[in-house]
JSON list of C-alpha atoms in Angstrom, two decimals:
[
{"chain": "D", "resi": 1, "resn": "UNK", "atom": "CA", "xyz": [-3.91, -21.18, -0.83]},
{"chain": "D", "resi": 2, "resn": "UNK", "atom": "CA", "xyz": [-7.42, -22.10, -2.14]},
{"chain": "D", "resi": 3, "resn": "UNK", "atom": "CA", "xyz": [-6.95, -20.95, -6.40]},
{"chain": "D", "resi": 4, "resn": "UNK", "atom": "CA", "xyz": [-11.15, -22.61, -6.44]},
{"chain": "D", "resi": 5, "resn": "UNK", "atom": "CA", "xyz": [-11.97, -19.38, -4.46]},
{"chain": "D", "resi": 6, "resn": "UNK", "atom": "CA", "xyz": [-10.41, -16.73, -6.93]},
{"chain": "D", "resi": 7, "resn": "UNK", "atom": "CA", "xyz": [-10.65, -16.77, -10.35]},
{"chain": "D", "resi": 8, "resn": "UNK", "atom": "CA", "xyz": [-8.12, -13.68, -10.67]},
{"chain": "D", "resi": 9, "resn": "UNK", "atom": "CA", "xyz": [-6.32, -11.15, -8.70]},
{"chain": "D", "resi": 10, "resn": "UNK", "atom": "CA", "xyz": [-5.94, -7.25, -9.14]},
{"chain": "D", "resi": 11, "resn": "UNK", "atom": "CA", "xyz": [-3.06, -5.30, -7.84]},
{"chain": "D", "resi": 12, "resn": "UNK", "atom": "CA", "xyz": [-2.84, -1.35, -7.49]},
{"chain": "D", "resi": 13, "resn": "UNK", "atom": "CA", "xyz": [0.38, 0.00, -6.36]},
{"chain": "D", "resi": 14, "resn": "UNK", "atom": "CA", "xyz": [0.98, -2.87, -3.93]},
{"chain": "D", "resi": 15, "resn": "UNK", "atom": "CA", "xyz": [3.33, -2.18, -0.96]},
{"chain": "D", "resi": 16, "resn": "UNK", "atom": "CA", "xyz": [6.63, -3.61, -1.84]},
{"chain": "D", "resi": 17, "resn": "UNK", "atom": "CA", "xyz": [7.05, -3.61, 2.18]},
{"chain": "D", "resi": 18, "resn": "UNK", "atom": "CA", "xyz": [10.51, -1.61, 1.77]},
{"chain": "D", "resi": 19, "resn": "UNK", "atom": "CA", "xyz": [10.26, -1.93, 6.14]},
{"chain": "D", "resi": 20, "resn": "UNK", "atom": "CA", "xyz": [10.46, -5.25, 5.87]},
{"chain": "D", "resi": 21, "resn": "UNK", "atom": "CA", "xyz": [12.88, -6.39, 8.32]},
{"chain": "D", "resi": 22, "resn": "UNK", "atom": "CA", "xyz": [14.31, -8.93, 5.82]},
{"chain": "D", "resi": 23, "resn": "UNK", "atom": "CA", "xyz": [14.68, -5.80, 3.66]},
{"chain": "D", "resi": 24, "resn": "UNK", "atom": "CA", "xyz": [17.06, -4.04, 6.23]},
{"chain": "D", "resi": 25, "resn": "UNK", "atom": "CA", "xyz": [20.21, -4.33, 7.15]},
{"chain": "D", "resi": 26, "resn": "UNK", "atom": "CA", "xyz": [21.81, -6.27, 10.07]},
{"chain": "D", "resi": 27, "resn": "UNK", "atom": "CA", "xyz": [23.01, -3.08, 12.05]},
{"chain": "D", "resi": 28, "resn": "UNK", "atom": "CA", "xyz": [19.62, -1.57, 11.61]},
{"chain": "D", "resi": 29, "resn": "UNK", "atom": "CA", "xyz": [17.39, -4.38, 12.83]},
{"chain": "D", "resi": 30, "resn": "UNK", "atom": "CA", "xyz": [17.17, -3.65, 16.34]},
{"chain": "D", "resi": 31, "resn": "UNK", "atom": "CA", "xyz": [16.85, 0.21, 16.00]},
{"chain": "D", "resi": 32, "resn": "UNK", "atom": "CA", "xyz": [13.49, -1.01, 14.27]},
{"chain": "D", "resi": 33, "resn": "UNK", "atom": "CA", "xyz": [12.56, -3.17, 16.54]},
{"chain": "D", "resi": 34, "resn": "UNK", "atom": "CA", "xyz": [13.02, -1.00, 19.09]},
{"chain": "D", "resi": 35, "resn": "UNK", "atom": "CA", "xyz": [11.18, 1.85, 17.58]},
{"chain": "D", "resi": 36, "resn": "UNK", "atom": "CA", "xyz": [8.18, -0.45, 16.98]},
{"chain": "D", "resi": 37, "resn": "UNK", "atom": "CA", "xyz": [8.26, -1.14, 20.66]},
{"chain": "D", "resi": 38, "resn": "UNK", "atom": "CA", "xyz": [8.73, 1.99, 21.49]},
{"chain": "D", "resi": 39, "resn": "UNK", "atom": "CA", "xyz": [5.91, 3.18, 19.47]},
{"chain": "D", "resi": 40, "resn": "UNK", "atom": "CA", "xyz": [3.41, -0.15, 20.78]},
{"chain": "D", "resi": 41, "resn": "UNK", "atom": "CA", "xyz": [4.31, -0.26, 24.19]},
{"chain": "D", "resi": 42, "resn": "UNK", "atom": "CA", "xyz": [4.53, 3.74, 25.34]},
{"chain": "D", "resi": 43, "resn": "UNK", "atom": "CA", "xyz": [2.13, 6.61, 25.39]},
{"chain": "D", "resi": 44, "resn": "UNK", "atom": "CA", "xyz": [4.64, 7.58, 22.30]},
{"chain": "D", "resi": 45, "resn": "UNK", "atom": "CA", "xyz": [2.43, 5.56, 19.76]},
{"chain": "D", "resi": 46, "resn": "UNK", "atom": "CA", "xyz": [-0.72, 6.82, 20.93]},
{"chain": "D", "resi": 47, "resn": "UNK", "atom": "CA", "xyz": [1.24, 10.49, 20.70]},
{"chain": "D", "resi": 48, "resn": "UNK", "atom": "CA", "xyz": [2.21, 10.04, 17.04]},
{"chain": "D", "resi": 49, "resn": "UNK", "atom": "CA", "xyz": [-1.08, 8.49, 16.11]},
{"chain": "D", "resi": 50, "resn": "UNK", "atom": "CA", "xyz": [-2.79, 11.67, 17.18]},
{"chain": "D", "resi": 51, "resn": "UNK", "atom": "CA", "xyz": [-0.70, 14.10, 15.49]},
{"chain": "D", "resi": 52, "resn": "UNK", "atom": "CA", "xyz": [-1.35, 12.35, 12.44]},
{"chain": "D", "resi": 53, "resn": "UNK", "atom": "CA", "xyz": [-5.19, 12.04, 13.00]},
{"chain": "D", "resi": 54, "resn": "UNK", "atom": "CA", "xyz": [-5.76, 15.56, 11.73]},
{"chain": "D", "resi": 55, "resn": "UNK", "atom": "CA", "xyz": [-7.21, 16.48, 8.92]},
{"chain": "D", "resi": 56, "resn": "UNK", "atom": "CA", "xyz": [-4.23, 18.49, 8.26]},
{"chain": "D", "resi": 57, "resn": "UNK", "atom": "CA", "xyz": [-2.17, 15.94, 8.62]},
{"chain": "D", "resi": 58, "resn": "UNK", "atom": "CA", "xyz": [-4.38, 13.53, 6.55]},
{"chain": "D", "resi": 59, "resn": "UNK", "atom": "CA", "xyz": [-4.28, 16.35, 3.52]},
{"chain": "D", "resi": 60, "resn": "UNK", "atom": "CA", "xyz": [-0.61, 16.58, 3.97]},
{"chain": "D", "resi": 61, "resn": "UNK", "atom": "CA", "xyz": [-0.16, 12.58, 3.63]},
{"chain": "D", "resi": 62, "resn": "UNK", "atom": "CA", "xyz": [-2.53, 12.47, 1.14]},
{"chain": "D", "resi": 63, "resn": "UNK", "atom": "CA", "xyz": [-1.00, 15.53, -1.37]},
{"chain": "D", "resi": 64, "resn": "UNK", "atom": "CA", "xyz": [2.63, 13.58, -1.19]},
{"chain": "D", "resi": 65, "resn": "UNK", "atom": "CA", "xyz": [1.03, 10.52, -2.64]},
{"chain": "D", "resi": 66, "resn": "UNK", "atom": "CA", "xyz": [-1.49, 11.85, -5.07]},
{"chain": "D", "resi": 67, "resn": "UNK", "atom": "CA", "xyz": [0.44, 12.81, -8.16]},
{"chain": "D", "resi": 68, "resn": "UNK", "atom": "CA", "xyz": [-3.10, 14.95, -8.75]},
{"chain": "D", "resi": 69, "resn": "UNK", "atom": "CA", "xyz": [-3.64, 17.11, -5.69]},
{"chain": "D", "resi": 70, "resn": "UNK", "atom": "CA", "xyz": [-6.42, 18.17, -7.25]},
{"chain": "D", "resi": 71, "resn": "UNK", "atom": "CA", "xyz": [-8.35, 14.62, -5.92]},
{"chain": "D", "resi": 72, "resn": "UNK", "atom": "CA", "xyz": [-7.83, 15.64, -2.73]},
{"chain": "D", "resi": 73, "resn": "UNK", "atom": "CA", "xyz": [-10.13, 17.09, -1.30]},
{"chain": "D", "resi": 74, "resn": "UNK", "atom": "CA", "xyz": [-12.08, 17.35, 2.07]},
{"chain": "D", "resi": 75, "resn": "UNK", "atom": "CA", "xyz": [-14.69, 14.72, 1.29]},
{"chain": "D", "resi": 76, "resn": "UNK", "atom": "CA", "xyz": [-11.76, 12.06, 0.95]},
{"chain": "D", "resi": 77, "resn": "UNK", "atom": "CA", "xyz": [-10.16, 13.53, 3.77]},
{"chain": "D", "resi": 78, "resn": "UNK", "atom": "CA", "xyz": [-12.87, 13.24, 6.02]},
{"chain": "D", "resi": 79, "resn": "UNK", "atom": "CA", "xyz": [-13.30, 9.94, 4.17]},
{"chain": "D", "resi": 80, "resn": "UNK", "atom": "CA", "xyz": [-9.88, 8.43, 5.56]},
{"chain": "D", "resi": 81, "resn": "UNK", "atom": "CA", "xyz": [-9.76, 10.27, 9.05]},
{"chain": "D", "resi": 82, "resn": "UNK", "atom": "CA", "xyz": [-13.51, 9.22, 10.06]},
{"chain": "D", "resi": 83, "resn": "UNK", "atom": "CA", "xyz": [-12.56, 5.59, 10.48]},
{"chain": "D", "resi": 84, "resn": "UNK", "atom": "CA", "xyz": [-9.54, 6.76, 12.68]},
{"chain": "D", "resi": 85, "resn": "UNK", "atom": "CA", "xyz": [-11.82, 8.39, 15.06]},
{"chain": "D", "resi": 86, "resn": "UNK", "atom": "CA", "xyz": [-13.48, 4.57, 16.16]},
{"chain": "D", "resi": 87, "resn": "UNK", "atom": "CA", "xyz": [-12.13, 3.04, 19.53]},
{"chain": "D", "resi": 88, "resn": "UNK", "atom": "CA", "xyz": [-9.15, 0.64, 18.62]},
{"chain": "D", "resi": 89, "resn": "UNK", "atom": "CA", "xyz": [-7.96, 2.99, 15.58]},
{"chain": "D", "resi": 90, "resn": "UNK", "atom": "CA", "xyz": [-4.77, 3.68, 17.60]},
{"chain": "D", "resi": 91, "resn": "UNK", "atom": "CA", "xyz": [-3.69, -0.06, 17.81]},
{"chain": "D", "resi": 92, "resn": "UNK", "atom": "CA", "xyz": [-4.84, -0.52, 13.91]},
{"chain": "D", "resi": 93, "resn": "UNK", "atom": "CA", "xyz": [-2.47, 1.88, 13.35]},
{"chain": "D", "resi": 94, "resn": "UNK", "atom": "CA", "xyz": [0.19, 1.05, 15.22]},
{"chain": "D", "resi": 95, "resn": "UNK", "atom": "CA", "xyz": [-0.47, -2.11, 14.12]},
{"chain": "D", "resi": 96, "resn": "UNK", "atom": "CA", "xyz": [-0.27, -1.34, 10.50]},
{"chain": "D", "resi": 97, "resn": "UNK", "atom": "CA", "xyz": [3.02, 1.17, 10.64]},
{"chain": "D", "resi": 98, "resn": "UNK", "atom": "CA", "xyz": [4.87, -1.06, 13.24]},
{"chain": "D", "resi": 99, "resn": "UNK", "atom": "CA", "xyz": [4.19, -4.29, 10.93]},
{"chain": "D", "resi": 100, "resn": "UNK", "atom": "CA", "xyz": [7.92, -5.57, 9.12]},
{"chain": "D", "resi": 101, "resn": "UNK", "atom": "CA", "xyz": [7.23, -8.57, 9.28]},
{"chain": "D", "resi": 102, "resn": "UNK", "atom": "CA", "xyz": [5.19, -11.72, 7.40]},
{"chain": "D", "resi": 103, "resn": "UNK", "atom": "CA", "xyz": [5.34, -12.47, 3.92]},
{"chain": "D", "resi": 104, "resn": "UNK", "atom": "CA", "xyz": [6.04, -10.59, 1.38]},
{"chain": "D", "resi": 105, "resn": "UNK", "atom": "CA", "xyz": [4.72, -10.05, -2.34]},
{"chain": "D", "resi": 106, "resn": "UNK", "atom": "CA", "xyz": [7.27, -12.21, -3.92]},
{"chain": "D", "resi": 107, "resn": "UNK", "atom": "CA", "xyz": [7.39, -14.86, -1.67]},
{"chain": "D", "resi": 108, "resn": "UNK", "atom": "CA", "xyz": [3.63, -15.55, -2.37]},
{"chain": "D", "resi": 109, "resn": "UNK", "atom": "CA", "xyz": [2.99, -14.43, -6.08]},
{"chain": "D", "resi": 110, "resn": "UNK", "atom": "CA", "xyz": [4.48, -17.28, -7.08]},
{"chain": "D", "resi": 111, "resn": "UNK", "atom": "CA", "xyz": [1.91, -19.91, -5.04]},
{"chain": "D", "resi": 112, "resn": "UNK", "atom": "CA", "xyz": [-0.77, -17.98, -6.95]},
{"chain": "D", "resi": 113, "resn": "UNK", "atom": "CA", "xyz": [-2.31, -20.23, -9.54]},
{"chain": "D", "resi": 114, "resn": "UNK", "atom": "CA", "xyz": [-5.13, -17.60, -10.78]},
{"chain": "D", "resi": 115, "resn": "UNK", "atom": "CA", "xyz": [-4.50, -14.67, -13.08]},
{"chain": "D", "resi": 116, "resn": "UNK", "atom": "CA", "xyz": [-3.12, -11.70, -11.92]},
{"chain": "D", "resi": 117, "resn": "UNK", "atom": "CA", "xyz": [-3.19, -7.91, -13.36]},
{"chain": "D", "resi": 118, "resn": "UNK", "atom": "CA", "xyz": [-0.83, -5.46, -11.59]},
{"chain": "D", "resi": 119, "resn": "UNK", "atom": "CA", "xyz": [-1.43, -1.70, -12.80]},
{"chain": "D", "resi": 120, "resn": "UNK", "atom": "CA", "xyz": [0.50, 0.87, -10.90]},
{"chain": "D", "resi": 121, "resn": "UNK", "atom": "CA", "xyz": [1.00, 4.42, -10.92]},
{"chain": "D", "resi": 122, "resn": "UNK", "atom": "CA", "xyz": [3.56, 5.77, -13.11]},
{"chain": "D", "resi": 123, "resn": "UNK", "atom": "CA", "xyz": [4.19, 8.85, -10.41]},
{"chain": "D", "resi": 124, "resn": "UNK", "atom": "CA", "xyz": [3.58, 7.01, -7.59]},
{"chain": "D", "resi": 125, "resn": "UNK", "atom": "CA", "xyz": [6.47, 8.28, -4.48]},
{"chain": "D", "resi": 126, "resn": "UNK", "atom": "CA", "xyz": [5.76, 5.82, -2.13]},
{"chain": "D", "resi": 127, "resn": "UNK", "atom": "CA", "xyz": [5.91, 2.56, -4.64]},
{"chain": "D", "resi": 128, "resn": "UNK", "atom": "CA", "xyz": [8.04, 3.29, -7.41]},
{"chain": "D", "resi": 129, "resn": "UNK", "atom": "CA", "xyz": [7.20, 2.29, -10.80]},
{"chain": "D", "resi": 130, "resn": "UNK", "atom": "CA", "xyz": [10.84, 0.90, -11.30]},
{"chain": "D", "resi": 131, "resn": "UNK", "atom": "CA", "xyz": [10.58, -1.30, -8.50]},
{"chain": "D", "resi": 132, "resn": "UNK", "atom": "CA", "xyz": [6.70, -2.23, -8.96]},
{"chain": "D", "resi": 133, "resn": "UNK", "atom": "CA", "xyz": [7.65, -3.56, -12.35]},
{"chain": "D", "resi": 134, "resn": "UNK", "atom": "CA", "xyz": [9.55, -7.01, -11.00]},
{"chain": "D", "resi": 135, "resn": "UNK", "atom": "CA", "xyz": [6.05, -7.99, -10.19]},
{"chain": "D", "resi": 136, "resn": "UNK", "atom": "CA", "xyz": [5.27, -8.33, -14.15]},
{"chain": "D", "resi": 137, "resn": "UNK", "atom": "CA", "xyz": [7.35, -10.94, -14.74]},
{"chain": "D", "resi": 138, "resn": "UNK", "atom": "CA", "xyz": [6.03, -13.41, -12.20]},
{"chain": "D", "resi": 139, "resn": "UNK", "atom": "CA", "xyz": [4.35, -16.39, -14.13]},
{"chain": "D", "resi": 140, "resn": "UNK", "atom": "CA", "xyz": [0.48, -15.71, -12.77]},
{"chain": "D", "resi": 141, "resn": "UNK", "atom": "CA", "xyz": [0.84, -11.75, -14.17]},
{"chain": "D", "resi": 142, "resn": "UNK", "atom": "CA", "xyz": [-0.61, -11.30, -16.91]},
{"chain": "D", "resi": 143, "resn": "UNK", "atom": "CA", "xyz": [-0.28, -7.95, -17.86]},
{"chain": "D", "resi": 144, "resn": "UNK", "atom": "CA", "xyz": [2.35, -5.22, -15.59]},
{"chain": "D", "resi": 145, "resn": "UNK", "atom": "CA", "xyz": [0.08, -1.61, -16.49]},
{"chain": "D", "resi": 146, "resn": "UNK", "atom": "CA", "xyz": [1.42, 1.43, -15.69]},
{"chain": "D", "resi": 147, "resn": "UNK", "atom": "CA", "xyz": [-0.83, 4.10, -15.03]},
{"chain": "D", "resi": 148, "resn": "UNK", "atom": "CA", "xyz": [0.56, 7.55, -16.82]},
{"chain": "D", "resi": 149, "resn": "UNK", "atom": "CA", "xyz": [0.35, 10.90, -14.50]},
{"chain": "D", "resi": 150, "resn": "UNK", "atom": "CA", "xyz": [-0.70, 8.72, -11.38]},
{"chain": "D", "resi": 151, "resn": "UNK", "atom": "CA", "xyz": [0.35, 8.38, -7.75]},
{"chain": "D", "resi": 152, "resn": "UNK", "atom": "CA", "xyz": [-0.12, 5.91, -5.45]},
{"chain": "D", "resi": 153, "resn": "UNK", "atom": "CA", "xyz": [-4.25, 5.63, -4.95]},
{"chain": "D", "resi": 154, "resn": "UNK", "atom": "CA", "xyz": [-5.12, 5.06, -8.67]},
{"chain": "D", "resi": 155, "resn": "UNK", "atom": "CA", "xyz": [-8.44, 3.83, -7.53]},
{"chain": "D", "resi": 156, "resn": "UNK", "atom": "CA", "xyz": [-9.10, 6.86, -6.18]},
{"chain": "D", "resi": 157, "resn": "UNK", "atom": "CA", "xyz": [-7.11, 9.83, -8.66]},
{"chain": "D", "resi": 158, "resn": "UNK", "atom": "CA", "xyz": [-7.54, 7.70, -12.00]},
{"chain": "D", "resi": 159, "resn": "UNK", "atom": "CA", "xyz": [-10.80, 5.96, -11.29]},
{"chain": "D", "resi": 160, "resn": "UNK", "atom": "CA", "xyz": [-11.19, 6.45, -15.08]},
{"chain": "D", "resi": 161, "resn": "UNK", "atom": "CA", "xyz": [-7.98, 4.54, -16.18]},
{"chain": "D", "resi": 162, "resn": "UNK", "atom": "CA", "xyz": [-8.67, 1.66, -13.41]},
{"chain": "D", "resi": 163, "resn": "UNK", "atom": "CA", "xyz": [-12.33, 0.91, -13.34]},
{"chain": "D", "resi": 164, "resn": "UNK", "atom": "CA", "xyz": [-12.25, -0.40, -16.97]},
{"chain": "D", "resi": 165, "resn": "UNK", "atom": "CA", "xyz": [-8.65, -2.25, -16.76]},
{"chain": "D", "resi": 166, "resn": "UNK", "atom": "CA", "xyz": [-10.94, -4.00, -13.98]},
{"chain": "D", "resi": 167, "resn": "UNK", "atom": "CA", "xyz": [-13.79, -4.39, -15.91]},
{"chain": "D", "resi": 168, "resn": "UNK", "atom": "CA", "xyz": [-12.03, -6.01, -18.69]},
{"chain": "D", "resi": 169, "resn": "UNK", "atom": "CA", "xyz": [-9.87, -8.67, -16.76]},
{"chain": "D", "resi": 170, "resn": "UNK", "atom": "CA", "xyz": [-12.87, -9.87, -14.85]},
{"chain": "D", "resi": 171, "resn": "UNK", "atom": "CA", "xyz": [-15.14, -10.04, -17.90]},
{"chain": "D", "resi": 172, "resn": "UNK", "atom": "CA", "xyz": [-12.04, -12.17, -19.44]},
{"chain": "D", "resi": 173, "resn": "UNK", "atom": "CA", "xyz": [-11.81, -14.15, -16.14]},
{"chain": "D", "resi": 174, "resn": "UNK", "atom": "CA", "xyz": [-15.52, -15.02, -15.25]}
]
């Protein structure tokens, strides 16, 4: 909305918001929306929330979406849950899993008038590559890079493949 504030974007393994509601279909719309209130406006959100606020849990989440399990360990999971332990986590949470609505990537890619890099990983099983790769051919993307043997936190797992595809684009951007 203001391009004089960015001179370029970077993307990792954005969410292609598959919850979307605009994404589901018409039978399925109210179960969702009656989930998400079941989940905002009962002790049932606050229920889930802490069964996932574990560092168990966290671990568990975190080894499906690391292609390299290796990465995670219990500095990064301590690293995630910690912020999860402040008041007003729950309703960030709820906020963030019950949220299908708003715009989506492609509806606002192409109002961006500043370069844009999109690098995803190649094993990512939340995001899939396949999908992710619709985003390359929007006019402001410059370059679609997929990440070989990565999941879906390449900034985290591949910090060596990512940090200089970074480096690069904003040394060509500034």
């Amino acid at each position: 909305m203001e391009p004089q504030t960015c001179k370029g974007i970077v993307l990792l393994d954005i969410s292609l918001r598959m919850l979307h509601i605009s994404k589901q279909p018409w039978y399925g719309k109210p179960f969702i929306r009656s989930f998400q209130n079941l989940l905002r406006n009962t002790v049932a959100g606050k229920l889930f929330f802490n069964s996932v606020a574990t560092p168990e849990s966290v671990k568990n989440i975190l080894s499906q979406c690391y292609h390299d399990t290796s990465a995670v360990t219990d500095e990064l999971v301590q690293c995630i849950l910690q912020p999860g332990l402040d008041p007003g986590a729950v309703d960030v949470f709820l906020d963030f899993i019950c949220y299908s609505g708003g715009p989506l990537p492609e509806d606002l890619l192409p109002m961006v008038k500043c370069p844009v890099l999109v690098a995803w990983g190649e094993k990512d099983p939340w995001e899939p590559v396949e999908l992710g790769r619709a985003y390359g051919s929007f006019d402001a993307v410059e370059d679609f890079v997929v990440l070989p043997n990565v999941g879906h936190c390449p900034q985290d797992e591949a910090p060596q493949l990512v940090n200089p595809l970074v480096e690069s684009f904003v040394k060509l951007h500034s």
